[in-house]
């Protein structure tokens, strides 16, 4: 099982969610975070010169998927929907998950996902 | 001078004042959180700028004796010279001239603040300040003069406008439309979700606007008399009916009892009754309130599906409701004036003239003004600033 | 007619109006966030519905000349026919009848809005709207008629109710209790934490209710005279003392200075002084405010430990404080009326009759009405809807 | 007695009342969220405590006939004995004495609430309650007596203070400074970010303070006459100019249109015009408002860079603006009084005496009082409690 | 060391926390998230037919436990307290943790937990 | 690649961010959480005896770093800035990350960090 964590622009959340639904990926959790990328924020020009907005609101969508799922396809779908081509589009990280349990039924394992 | 009238109008002035902070919450709650402070700041700065300019020049242009043709007031009241603590019988026998002046000031403030609608979420704050300063002088003051000023030509032909349906609402609606066309939609408009960030703030604003409107319409009687009572009750009744009807329309369309719909309907009712408040019997206020919700709802739906990003709907509510109100005032007026129901169909005709002239002048003059500022100073912030939000980029603050 | 009185009562009407938006925040802040818009919508829709029905029928039933027996008004004022801009000497010599009518309307609105308490977080909005429409007509209008209407029997026997302790507070308290018993507690009640989502909103509401109450009690003098002054000051003093006492009680019990306790105490003080405001000397207002906090605190504690989910405590504050106030008015009245302290113990007896009749009628009639709606249309939303929250499911909105 | 005046002053009293809830939001929004309820509670408890003490003793000390030397009132009005529904010609011929008393009460409340500033985010709520109870009696009542009380010595020498520049603003500013020095800065002050948690709340507070100030200054005419009109308009104009100037200062310094700056500027304008409101022509109110923003901005910047953690800036705005206002009143007074511009330079001198005496007394007396409480009961909560926040630790509540 | 991430109903948070305290599991962090499970949200019936509330508020409790802790017992306790038997009870995920550091003391390793 | 999750006092966030910027660690995400440590909250003394504030607001900073980064240095920097020496300073956890993707460019791997 893998955990796919993607940090995206808040306004792309609906589109990503809908696209994932079509892949039949429905279970997910959403966090409101703020973040900065390699640029260390967003640089703007004001009346008194350049300044940096250091924290930008982002959404993190966290999806745990079973190993039967084609992770690359999921990633591809997220990218397709979340990409604008401008700095700040966000990043995706993949981490390992050892076990999943469904609280309602106590079932364990990949099949609950 | 009458103590009772002074007492009444001072408090009404205070009530009209609170409408602008109310509008700040009404508008602010409807936007995305990253632009809420900016919207509130636009409303508050309207108070500051309009008041100072009113002192120097705007009151004079609107209310000083006509310079000829009924088109504009002179410079007699520049710097409020001649605006004394005694009465000015052209405007009221029982109120100090200064009180009339400050009561009128509050109308100018709220009008200018309403115009923030098409500027929302995308405009340089400094450019907004410049725009409203000029707009007050070249659009608001003349129109106020025409209808209410000593010698104004719309007043002279008998155009009925109890509390500002024409001067405030039609005017601001079409001005907002013009601005929206000039500066164009927000980035992501109709593509990305732009949900209101706080319904409670919208309702706080609705409550403050509603109570303020008692002063707005009631105070327009300029005396603590039974016309004030009539105006105040009509105001309340139209707002209530408007709220109810809009809510029901939404319910039948979507199955949900939209609270925003209720607030919009209340506003639609308040707007429509403004020109009529002291002229019509309550039953007509009731009808006007309901009708206004229906018509404004249709216009709003059409506006929302169009490319016009005037998303706080000054045009659909103030503009539309204002026109409807002006016309229906001509139809239903029966108290202190004679409308079509008393056989005087000509009144409707006069009202239409008032509407047409206001619409054209407001739209054209505002369009030109906005266009010039847009092409010179520039209204729009950069795409990045718009993305980050105006609270941080214009004000260095966060809600 | 008196300009001073008109001025005063118009503004008092506006102040009473603002109590309902105030209540929306007071109540809304006490609930869980997922139901806050719904609560606010219940308050705002009360404004709309009550106002429209008041126009058509409710005012007439309450204030038109009695149809016999002092039980209900007739149809003379249906559609506000006969409610003119001149005076109606049965109610006031110095105010236009229309102003008296709209002042009374605001009382009806806030009463109906207070009744939202037992509906909180679990009720179909449409069913609520139907309930309040009927309740206004079959419960509020009759009781208002008994006490204040021309020929009403409680007024006739000399029952003292300066500003609505009986009509508004006792009535709404027991109506709320009846509703709570009919529709049952929220899911998870007393099992899950249900913390207030916003103390600031509660305080905003408290502030607006408090200022509104100046109009409520002060305006009930129906004239800008020294009784209005007395009523207004008593109101303020009782609220202050109530806030202080409740806060201290909580402090001695829990070691914390509960801000909610302060707000509840202020309300308890405001409620208790309502029937007494223009009849008693300030020192008694002070005593009543303190006493009310004590008694309401005890009742509230008992209520909170019971199975009765009337969690915004209309019964513990409005009902309890209202009864206490009615009785103590009979005891302390000394200005324009004679209570027990002037030797007139009969007044206490008369007050008790008023209380008893109101309690019984309000409770029984409301219970039956609620029961019928509950069994036919059905009040409760589904368990899933209750879980998700009414903001989304009833209104399609989020706070 | 005059109905018009009664009507006016009752409503003005209500408007002054709403300033304190307004201040709760103004101050509350400026703090960190974990202490917001505490701040609001301090404001609300001021209402409760001051009102009750006013009844018992504080009004008497301030407004009962002098006991000799113009220094303090006697016990004639203890328990409001002798404060009747008839007039008291020493204060007004047209108002019931009780109305004058409750109007004055609202001034005492807001003054005491403003003093919460230096207590913010670090003080035991119980100790605060004790402090304000004593402060009201030993600082506020005497100073009010000197300026406004029957026989007060500052009033006697002709010190001009239309609506409380000295009694309220200078007094509270220096009292706040004294408290700040005694109790010391918050932990982490100037080391950690302490951003305002809600600009919208600050603006809500600004709106309510502003409208309340119409009652504060307008009502200080004690009659619905043209001086009330003048005072009210001057108030508005000074606030507007203040807001504009402060915003522009910040813009030229930082490139951002600070909304907080606008709010601070409005306040600076409101404060400065308070002593002058009914004495000066509008153009001077305009000038005073602008000047006040400039001066207060400088003082505030200096304060903010100092070690004095009086972070809601009662000293920089109320204290500074109050002194400036008192002096400029002496300069510009021309209506119902003669200032330097009419050649009466002595008035400036008298004003300076008033300022000096108030500053010294307020600072010294408050310092001693605060010091004693600090060393006995102790003001500061423990370091851990301060860290967790006072909402939870003092009130068991969360915003 | 393991990280136990459990997504539960907000109203169960107190109960879960208390039960874990009794197991002497005290260190934990709580996130407010919104999520959807395999049903893709919650389906309701309104006046105009069936509709889906796509995001439901959830609480995520994150607990890093040392390898001496009996993870199954922790999971069992969470399930016991968080279960209602209805859809939406939530899920638990177990992931590996490589290192822990206590900032106050710079100590490292399992024993700080 | 490693994910460094540090739970710190909110008032230390700026300092930590700035110090990390100087190490040229710029990409990061911030969560507002509430938590409790081994003491199970913060114990205080009130008028009515000792009581516990069970949840304290914390900030979690999450930083995914490439394996070229000296994790110990990062940890050291965080500790230096976030430490007060009093209970509640927080903890740092290190977990493995398998893959990173930059949405804007579809690039993968450590180099995007
Ligand atoms: N190294 C990182 N660790 C954790 N979160 C990160 C990291 N880099 C980026 N993020 C998250 O991703 C968001 C967008 O990343 P960003 O670098 O701005 O995108 P881009 O690579 O297109 O410039 C950030 O706001 C932050 O929340
Ligand atoms: N695959 C997943 N990845 C991440 N979070 C998930 C996933 N599935 C469920 N969740 C989280 O758990 C919560 C409850 O799950 P849900 O599927 O509704 O419970 P149930 O299995 O009882 O139907 C969701 O709201 C979401 O926050
Ligand atoms: N075992 C844990 N699992 C998850 N989060 C933890 C754990 N222990 C601590 N935390 C987080 O770290 C924060 C601070 O930890 P704490 O134990 O109070 O610090 P200290 O070790 O200095 O006493 C907590 O509020 C919580 O958010």
PDB file of N, CA, C and O and ligand atoms in Angstrom, chain E residues 2-4 25-31 61-66 101-105 112-113, chain F residues 6-9 33-41 54-59 85-93, ligand 3:
ATOM      1  N   UNK E   2       6.356   3.127  15.023  1.00  0.00           N
ATOM      2  CA  UNK E   2       5.272   3.193  14.052  1.00  0.00           C
ATOM      3  C   UNK E   2       4.488   4.484  14.253  1.00  0.00           C
ATOM      4  O   UNK E   2       4.350   4.968  15.365  1.00  0.00           O
ATOM      5  N   UNK E   3       3.979   4.938  13.140  1.00  0.00           N
ATOM      6  CA  UNK E   3       3.018   6.030  13.229  1.00  0.00           C
ATOM      7  C   UNK E   3       1.635   5.450  12.975  1.00  0.00           C
ATOM      8  O   UNK E   3       1.403   4.792  11.954  1.00  0.00           O
ATOM      9  N   UNK E   4       0.732   5.702  13.915  1.00  0.00           N
ATOM     10  CA  UNK E   4      -0.650   5.257  13.748  1.00  0.00           C
ATOM     11  C   UNK E   4      -1.483   6.487  13.405  1.00  0.00           C
ATOM     12  O   UNK E   4      -1.569   7.419  14.201  1.00  0.00           O
ATOM     13  N   UNK E  25      -0.824   5.880  26.558  1.00  0.00           N
ATOM     14  CA  UNK E  25      -0.418   6.511  25.301  1.00  0.00           C
ATOM     15  C   UNK E  25      -0.885   7.937  25.385  1.00  0.00           C
ATOM     16  O   UNK E  25      -2.088   8.212  25.309  1.00  0.00           O
ATOM     17  N   UNK E  26       0.038   8.859  25.600  1.00  0.00           N
ATOM     18  CA  UNK E  26      -0.383  10.238  25.810  1.00  0.00           C
ATOM     19  C   UNK E  26       0.021  11.169  24.675  1.00  0.00           C
ATOM     20  O   UNK E  26      -0.713  12.072  24.314  1.00  0.00           O
ATOM     21  N   UNK E  27       1.215  10.963  24.146  1.00  0.00           N
ATOM     22  CA  UNK E  27       1.670  11.852  23.083  1.00  0.00           C
ATOM     23  C   UNK E  27       0.863  11.632  21.809  1.00  0.00           C
ATOM     24  O   UNK E  27       0.722  10.498  21.336  1.00  0.00           O
ATOM     25  N   UNK E  28       0.324  12.661  21.277  1.00  0.00           N
ATOM     26  CA  UNK E  28      -0.410  12.533  20.013  1.00  0.00           C
ATOM     27  C   UNK E  28      -0.667  13.919  19.449  1.00  0.00           C
ATOM     28  O   UNK E  28      -0.577  14.913  20.154  1.00  0.00           O
ATOM     29  N   UNK E  29      -0.981  13.959  18.158  1.00  0.00           N
ATOM     30  CA  UNK E  29      -1.311  15.212  17.497  1.00  0.00           C
ATOM     31  C   UNK E  29      -2.629  15.044  16.761  1.00  0.00           C
ATOM     32  O   UNK E  29      -2.929  13.961  16.268  1.00  0.00           O
ATOM     33  N   UNK E  30      -3.359  16.121  16.699  1.00  0.00           N
ATOM     34  CA  UNK E  30      -4.695  16.054  16.113  1.00  0.00           C
ATOM     35  C   UNK E  30      -4.811  17.044  14.963  1.00  0.00           C
ATOM     36  O   UNK E  30      -4.402  18.194  15.082  1.00  0.00           O
ATOM     37  N   UNK E  31      -5.362  16.591  13.854  1.00  0.00           N
ATOM     38  CA  UNK E  31      -5.583  17.429  12.687  1.00  0.00           C
ATOM     39  C   UNK E  31      -7.075  17.494  12.388  1.00  0.00           C
ATOM     40  O   UNK E  31      -7.770  16.492  12.503  1.00  0.00           O
ATOM     41  N   UNK E  61      -6.139  11.605  14.255  1.00  0.00           N
ATOM     42  CA  UNK E  61      -5.214  11.532  15.392  1.00  0.00           C
ATOM     43  C   UNK E  61      -3.981  10.786  14.922  1.00  0.00           C
ATOM     44  O   UNK E  61      -4.084   9.713  14.316  1.00  0.00           O
ATOM     45  N   UNK E  62      -2.847  11.394  15.187  1.00  0.00           N
ATOM     46  CA  UNK E  62      -1.582  10.798  14.744  1.00  0.00           C
ATOM     47  C   UNK E  62      -0.775  10.468  15.987  1.00  0.00           C
ATOM     48  O   UNK E  62      -0.549  11.345  16.826  1.00  0.00           O
ATOM     49  N   UNK E  63      -0.390   9.225  16.107  1.00  0.00           N
ATOM     50  CA  UNK E  63       0.319   8.795  17.311  1.00  0.00           C
ATOM     51  C   UNK E  63       1.561   8.043  16.885  1.00  0.00           C
ATOM     52  O   UNK E  63       1.467   7.027  16.180  1.00  0.00           O
ATOM     53  N   UNK E  64       2.704   8.529  17.301  1.00  0.00           N
ATOM     54  CA  UNK E  64       3.925   7.766  17.050  1.00  0.00           C
ATOM     55  C   UNK E  64       4.202   6.947  18.300  1.00  0.00           C
ATOM     56  O   UNK E  64       4.248   7.496  19.406  1.00  0.00           O
ATOM     57  N   UNK E  65       4.334   5.640  18.106  1.00  0.00           N
ATOM     58  CA  UNK E  65       4.552   4.784  19.274  1.00  0.00           C
ATOM     59  C   UNK E  65       5.863   4.029  19.125  1.00  0.00           C
ATOM     60  O   UNK E  65       6.324   3.744  18.016  1.00  0.00           O
ATOM     61  N   UNK E  66       6.440   3.723  20.245  1.00  0.00           N
ATOM     62  CA  UNK E  66       7.697   2.976  20.204  1.00  0.00           C
ATOM     63  C   UNK E  66       7.389   1.518  19.883  1.00  0.00           C
ATOM     64  O   UNK E  66       6.255   1.060  20.015  1.00  0.00           O
ATOM     65  N   UNK E 101      12.974  12.556  17.737  1.00  0.00           N
ATOM     66  CA  UNK E 101      13.846  13.418  18.527  1.00  0.00           C
ATOM     67  C   UNK E 101      12.966  14.298  19.419  1.00  0.00           C
ATOM     68  O   UNK E 101      11.942  14.823  18.974  1.00  0.00           O
ATOM     69  N   UNK E 102      13.376  14.453  20.661  1.00  0.00           N
ATOM     70  CA  UNK E 102      12.682  15.381  21.552  1.00  0.00           C
ATOM     71  C   UNK E 102      13.427  16.709  21.512  1.00  0.00           C
ATOM     72  O   UNK E 102      14.623  16.771  21.834  1.00  0.00           O
ATOM     73  N   UNK E 103      12.734  17.736  21.112  1.00  0.00           N
ATOM     74  CA  UNK E 103      13.400  19.023  20.910  1.00  0.00           C
ATOM     75  C   UNK E 103      13.953  19.575  22.216  1.00  0.00           C
ATOM     76  O   UNK E 103      15.062  20.100  22.266  1.00  0.00           O
ATOM     77  N   UNK E 104      13.199  19.418  23.278  1.00  0.00           N
ATOM     78  CA  UNK E 104      13.608  19.998  24.551  1.00  0.00           C
ATOM     79  C   UNK E 104      14.974  19.507  25.017  1.00  0.00           C
ATOM     80  O   UNK E 104      15.772  20.271  25.555  1.00  0.00           O
ATOM     81  N   UNK E 105      15.231  18.209  24.793  1.00  0.00           N
ATOM     82  CA  UNK E 105      16.441  17.603  25.368  1.00  0.00           C
ATOM     83  C   UNK E 105      17.409  17.093  24.319  1.00  0.00           C
ATOM     84  O   UNK E 105      18.484  16.598  24.651  1.00  0.00           O
ATOM     85  N   UNK E 112      11.843   8.278  23.968  1.00  0.00           N
ATOM     86  CA  UNK E 112      11.240   9.579  24.237  1.00  0.00           C
ATOM     87  C   UNK E 112       9.725   9.533  24.081  1.00  0.00           C
ATOM     88  O   UNK E 112       9.027  10.487  24.416  1.00  0.00           O
ATOM     89  N   UNK E 113       9.208   8.469  23.538  1.00  0.00           N
ATOM     90  CA  UNK E 113       7.765   8.462  23.235  1.00  0.00           C
ATOM     91  C   UNK E 113       6.939   8.068  24.458  1.00  0.00           C
ATOM     92  O   UNK E 113       7.423   7.461  25.382  1.00  0.00           O
TER      93      UNK E 113
ATOM     94  N   UNK F   6       8.234  18.098  12.107  1.00  0.00           N
ATOM     95  CA  UNK F   6       8.505  18.617  13.444  1.00  0.00           C
ATOM     96  C   UNK F   6       7.305  19.355  14.000  1.00  0.00           C
ATOM     97  O   UNK F   6       6.705  20.195  13.350  1.00  0.00           O
ATOM     98  N   UNK F   7       6.973  18.982  15.218  1.00  0.00           N
ATOM     99  CA  UNK F   7       5.888  19.632  15.956  1.00  0.00           C
ATOM    100  C   UNK F   7       6.525  20.651  16.878  1.00  0.00           C
ATOM    101  O   UNK F   7       7.313  20.279  17.746  1.00  0.00           O
ATOM    102  N   UNK F   8       6.204  21.900  16.660  1.00  0.00           N
ATOM    103  CA  UNK F   8       6.860  22.938  17.446  1.00  0.00           C
ATOM    104  C   UNK F   8       5.833  23.933  17.996  1.00  0.00           C
ATOM    105  O   UNK F   8       4.663  23.898  17.637  1.00  0.00           O
ATOM    106  N   UNK F   9       6.308  24.811  18.835  1.00  0.00           N
ATOM    107  CA  UNK F   9       5.457  25.885  19.343  1.00  0.00           C
ATOM    108  C   UNK F   9       5.159  26.862  18.196  1.00  0.00           C
ATOM    109  O   UNK F   9       6.076  27.252  17.462  1.00  0.00           O
ATOM    110  N   UNK F  33      -2.020  22.164  14.170  1.00  0.00           N
ATOM    111  CA  UNK F  33      -2.536  20.984  14.859  1.00  0.00           C
ATOM    112  C   UNK F  33      -2.696  21.325  16.333  1.00  0.00           C
ATOM    113  O   UNK F  33      -2.301  22.385  16.794  1.00  0.00           O
ATOM    114  N   UNK F  34      -3.315  20.428  17.033  1.00  0.00           N
ATOM    115  CA  UNK F  34      -3.201  20.546  18.484  1.00  0.00           C
ATOM    116  C   UNK F  34      -2.690  19.216  18.997  1.00  0.00           C
ATOM    117  O   UNK F  34      -2.921  18.169  18.391  1.00  0.00           O
ATOM    118  N   UNK F  35      -1.971  19.269  20.095  1.00  0.00           N
ATOM    119  CA  UNK F  35      -1.355  18.025  20.523  1.00  0.00           C
ATOM    120  C   UNK F  35      -1.155  17.984  22.010  1.00  0.00           C
ATOM    121  O   UNK F  35      -1.475  18.923  22.746  1.00  0.00           O
ATOM    122  N   UNK F  36      -0.691  16.855  22.414  1.00  0.00           N
ATOM    123  CA  UNK F  36      -0.300  16.651  23.804  1.00  0.00           C
ATOM    124  C   UNK F  36       0.920  15.753  23.821  1.00  0.00           C
ATOM    125  O   UNK F  36       1.091  14.882  22.964  1.00  0.00           O
ATOM    126  N   UNK F  37       1.763  15.961  24.784  1.00  0.00           N
ATOM    127  CA  UNK F  37       2.956  15.130  24.869  1.00  0.00           C
ATOM    128  C   UNK F  37       2.803  14.093  25.963  1.00  0.00           C
ATOM    129  O   UNK F  37       1.685  13.736  26.335  1.00  0.00           O
ATOM    130  N   UNK F  38       3.919  13.634  26.479  1.00  0.00           N
ATOM    131  CA  UNK F  38       3.862  12.556  27.455  1.00  0.00           C
ATOM    132  C   UNK F  38       3.195  12.959  28.760  1.00  0.00           C
ATOM    133  O   UNK F  38       2.736  12.108  29.513  1.00  0.00           O
ATOM    134  N   UNK F  39       3.153  14.269  29.016  1.00  0.00           N
ATOM    135  CA  UNK F  39       2.474  14.723  30.238  1.00  0.00           C
ATOM    136  C   UNK F  39       0.959  14.718  30.052  1.00  0.00           C
ATOM    137  O   UNK F  39       0.214  14.971  30.987  1.00  0.00           O
ATOM    138  N   UNK F  40       0.536  14.450  28.838  1.00  0.00           N
ATOM    139  CA  UNK F  40      -0.908  14.435  28.585  1.00  0.00           C
ATOM    140  C   UNK F  40      -1.512  15.806  28.659  1.00  0.00           C
ATOM    141  O   UNK F  40      -2.664  15.965  29.033  1.00  0.00           O
ATOM    142  N   UNK F  41      -0.755  16.816  28.293  1.00  0.00           N
ATOM    143  CA  UNK F  41      -1.274  18.184  28.321  1.00  0.00           C
ATOM    144  C   UNK F  41      -0.450  19.059  29.243  1.00  0.00           C
ATOM    145  O   UNK F  41       0.669  18.719  29.597  1.00  0.00           O
ATOM    146  N   UNK F  54      -5.763  19.980  28.100  1.00  0.00           N
ATOM    147  CA  UNK F  54      -5.398  18.735  27.433  1.00  0.00           C
ATOM    148  C   UNK F  54      -4.826  18.914  26.045  1.00  0.00           C
ATOM    149  O   UNK F  54      -4.095  18.060  25.568  1.00  0.00           O
ATOM    150  N   UNK F  55      -5.214  19.958  25.369  1.00  0.00           N
ATOM    151  CA  UNK F  55      -4.720  20.162  24.004  1.00  0.00           C
ATOM    152  C   UNK F  55      -4.054  21.518  23.899  1.00  0.00           C
ATOM    153  O   UNK F  55      -4.616  22.522  24.316  1.00  0.00           O
ATOM    154  N   UNK F  56      -2.886  21.509  23.343  1.00  0.00           N
ATOM    155  CA  UNK F  56      -2.153  22.751  23.156  1.00  0.00           C
ATOM    156  C   UNK F  56      -1.935  22.942  21.655  1.00  0.00           C
ATOM    157  O   UNK F  56      -1.602  21.997  20.953  1.00  0.00           O
ATOM    158  N   UNK F  57      -2.126  24.164  21.200  1.00  0.00           N
ATOM    159  CA  UNK F  57      -1.908  24.427  19.778  1.00  0.00           C
ATOM    160  C   UNK F  57      -0.439  24.268  19.426  1.00  0.00           C
ATOM    161  O   UNK F  57       0.441  24.779  20.129  1.00  0.00           O
ATOM    162  N   UNK F  58      -0.217  23.583  18.343  1.00  0.00           N
ATOM    163  CA  UNK F  58       1.140  23.404  17.840  1.00  0.00           C
ATOM    164  C   UNK F  58       1.135  23.637  16.337  1.00  0.00           C
ATOM    165  O   UNK F  58       0.088  23.621  15.689  1.00  0.00           O
ATOM    166  N   UNK F  59       2.319  23.807  15.835  1.00  0.00           N
ATOM    167  CA  UNK F  59       2.510  23.871  14.389  1.00  0.00           C
ATOM    168  C   UNK F  59       3.307  22.649  13.986  1.00  0.00           C
ATOM    169  O   UNK F  59       4.275  22.294  14.662  1.00  0.00           O
ATOM    170  N   UNK F  85      13.495  24.765  26.347  1.00  0.00           N
ATOM    171  CA  UNK F  85      13.903  24.008  27.523  1.00  0.00           C
ATOM    172  C   UNK F  85      12.744  23.643  28.435  1.00  0.00           C
ATOM    173  O   UNK F  85      12.907  22.907  29.396  1.00  0.00           O
ATOM    174  N   UNK F  86      11.563  24.158  28.116  1.00  0.00           N
ATOM    175  CA  UNK F  86      10.410  23.821  28.946  1.00  0.00           C
ATOM    176  C   UNK F  86       9.576  22.739  28.274  1.00  0.00           C
ATOM    177  O   UNK F  86       9.619  22.566  27.054  1.00  0.00           O
ATOM    178  N   UNK F  87       8.810  22.040  29.070  1.00  0.00           N
ATOM    179  CA  UNK F  87       7.945  21.007  28.502  1.00  0.00           C
ATOM    180  C   UNK F  87       7.067  21.602  27.414  1.00  0.00           C
ATOM    181  O   UNK F  87       6.550  22.706  27.566  1.00  0.00           O
ATOM    182  N   UNK F  88       6.898  20.829  26.361  1.00  0.00           N
ATOM    183  CA  UNK F  88       6.056  21.296  25.278  1.00  0.00           C
ATOM    184  C   UNK F  88       6.840  21.817  24.088  1.00  0.00           C
ATOM    185  O   UNK F  88       6.269  22.351  23.149  1.00  0.00           O
ATOM    186  N   UNK F  89       8.132  21.629  24.122  1.00  0.00           N
ATOM    187  CA  UNK F  89       8.934  22.109  22.995  1.00  0.00           C
ATOM    188  C   UNK F  89       8.675  21.328  21.714  1.00  0.00           C
ATOM    189  O   UNK F  89       8.908  21.834  20.626  1.00  0.00           O
ATOM    190  N   UNK F  90       8.212  20.088  21.871  1.00  0.00           N
ATOM    191  CA  UNK F  90       7.822  19.354  20.687  1.00  0.00           C
ATOM    192  C   UNK F  90       8.774  18.248  20.302  1.00  0.00           C
ATOM    193  O   UNK F  90       9.788  17.999  20.964  1.00  0.00           O
ATOM    194  N   UNK F  91       8.435  17.587  19.225  1.00  0.00           N
ATOM    195  CA  UNK F  91       9.198  16.431  18.780  1.00  0.00           C
ATOM    196  C   UNK F  91       9.413  16.496  17.272  1.00  0.00           C
ATOM    197  O   UNK F  91       8.698  17.190  16.554  1.00  0.00           O
ATOM    198  N   UNK F  92      10.408  15.735  16.868  1.00  0.00           N
ATOM    199  CA  UNK F  92      10.682  15.608  15.432  1.00  0.00           C
ATOM    200  C   UNK F  92      10.624  14.136  15.069  1.00  0.00           C
ATOM    201  O   UNK F  92      11.156  13.296  15.796  1.00  0.00           O
ATOM    202  N   UNK F  93       9.976  13.833  13.967  1.00  0.00           N
ATOM    203  CA  UNK F  93       9.938  12.452  13.485  1.00  0.00           C
ATOM    204  C   UNK F  93      10.476  12.384  12.065  1.00  0.00           C
ATOM    205  O   UNK F  93      10.213  13.272  11.262  1.00  0.00           O
TER     206      UNK F  93
HETATM  207  N1  LIG G   3       3.938  10.336  20.324  1.00  0.00           N
HETATM  208  C1  LIG G   3       3.570  11.370  19.632  1.00  0.00           C
HETATM  209  N2  LIG G   3       2.902  11.206  18.482  1.00  0.00           N
HETATM  210  C2  LIG G   3       2.485  12.264  17.757  1.00  0.00           C
HETATM  211  N3  LIG G   3       2.686  13.529  18.123  1.00  0.00           N
HETATM  212  C3  LIG G   3       3.357  13.783  19.265  1.00  0.00           C
HETATM  213  C4  LIG G   3       3.807  12.712  20.074  1.00  0.00           C
HETATM  214  N4  LIG G   3       4.420  13.241  21.135  1.00  0.00           N
HETATM  215  C5  LIG G   3       4.353  14.580  20.994  1.00  0.00           C
HETATM  216  N5  LIG G   3       3.702  14.908  19.871  1.00  0.00           N
HETATM  217  C6  LIG G   3       3.451  16.265  19.395  1.00  0.00           C
HETATM  218  O1  LIG G   3       4.476  17.116  19.859  1.00  0.00           O
HETATM  219  C7  LIG G   3       3.932  18.170  20.671  1.00  0.00           C
HETATM  220  C8  LIG G   3       4.850  18.550  21.796  1.00  0.00           C
HETATM  221  O2  LIG G   3       5.267  17.403  22.506  1.00  0.00           O
HETATM  222  P1  LIG G   3       5.624  17.414  24.038  1.00  0.00           P
HETATM  223  O3  LIG G   3       5.682  15.999  24.478  1.00  0.00           O
HETATM  224  O4  LIG G   3       4.658  18.314  24.765  1.00  0.00           O
HETATM  225  O5  LIG G   3       7.036  18.025  24.165  1.00  0.00           O
HETATM  226  P2  LIG G   3       8.040  17.665  25.291  1.00  0.00           P
HETATM  227  O6  LIG G   3       8.638  16.307  24.883  1.00  0.00           O
HETATM  228  O7  LIG G   3       9.042  18.753  25.284  1.00  0.00           O
HETATM  229  O8  LIG G   3       7.276  17.582  26.577  1.00  0.00           O
HETATM  230  C9  LIG G   3       2.590  17.645  21.110  1.00  0.00           C
HETATM  231  O9  LIG G   3       1.708  18.717  21.362  1.00  0.00           O
HETATM  232  C10 LIG G   3       2.165  16.803  19.940  1.00  0.00           C
HETATM  233  O10 LIG G   3       1.579  17.632  18.921  1.00  0.00           O
END
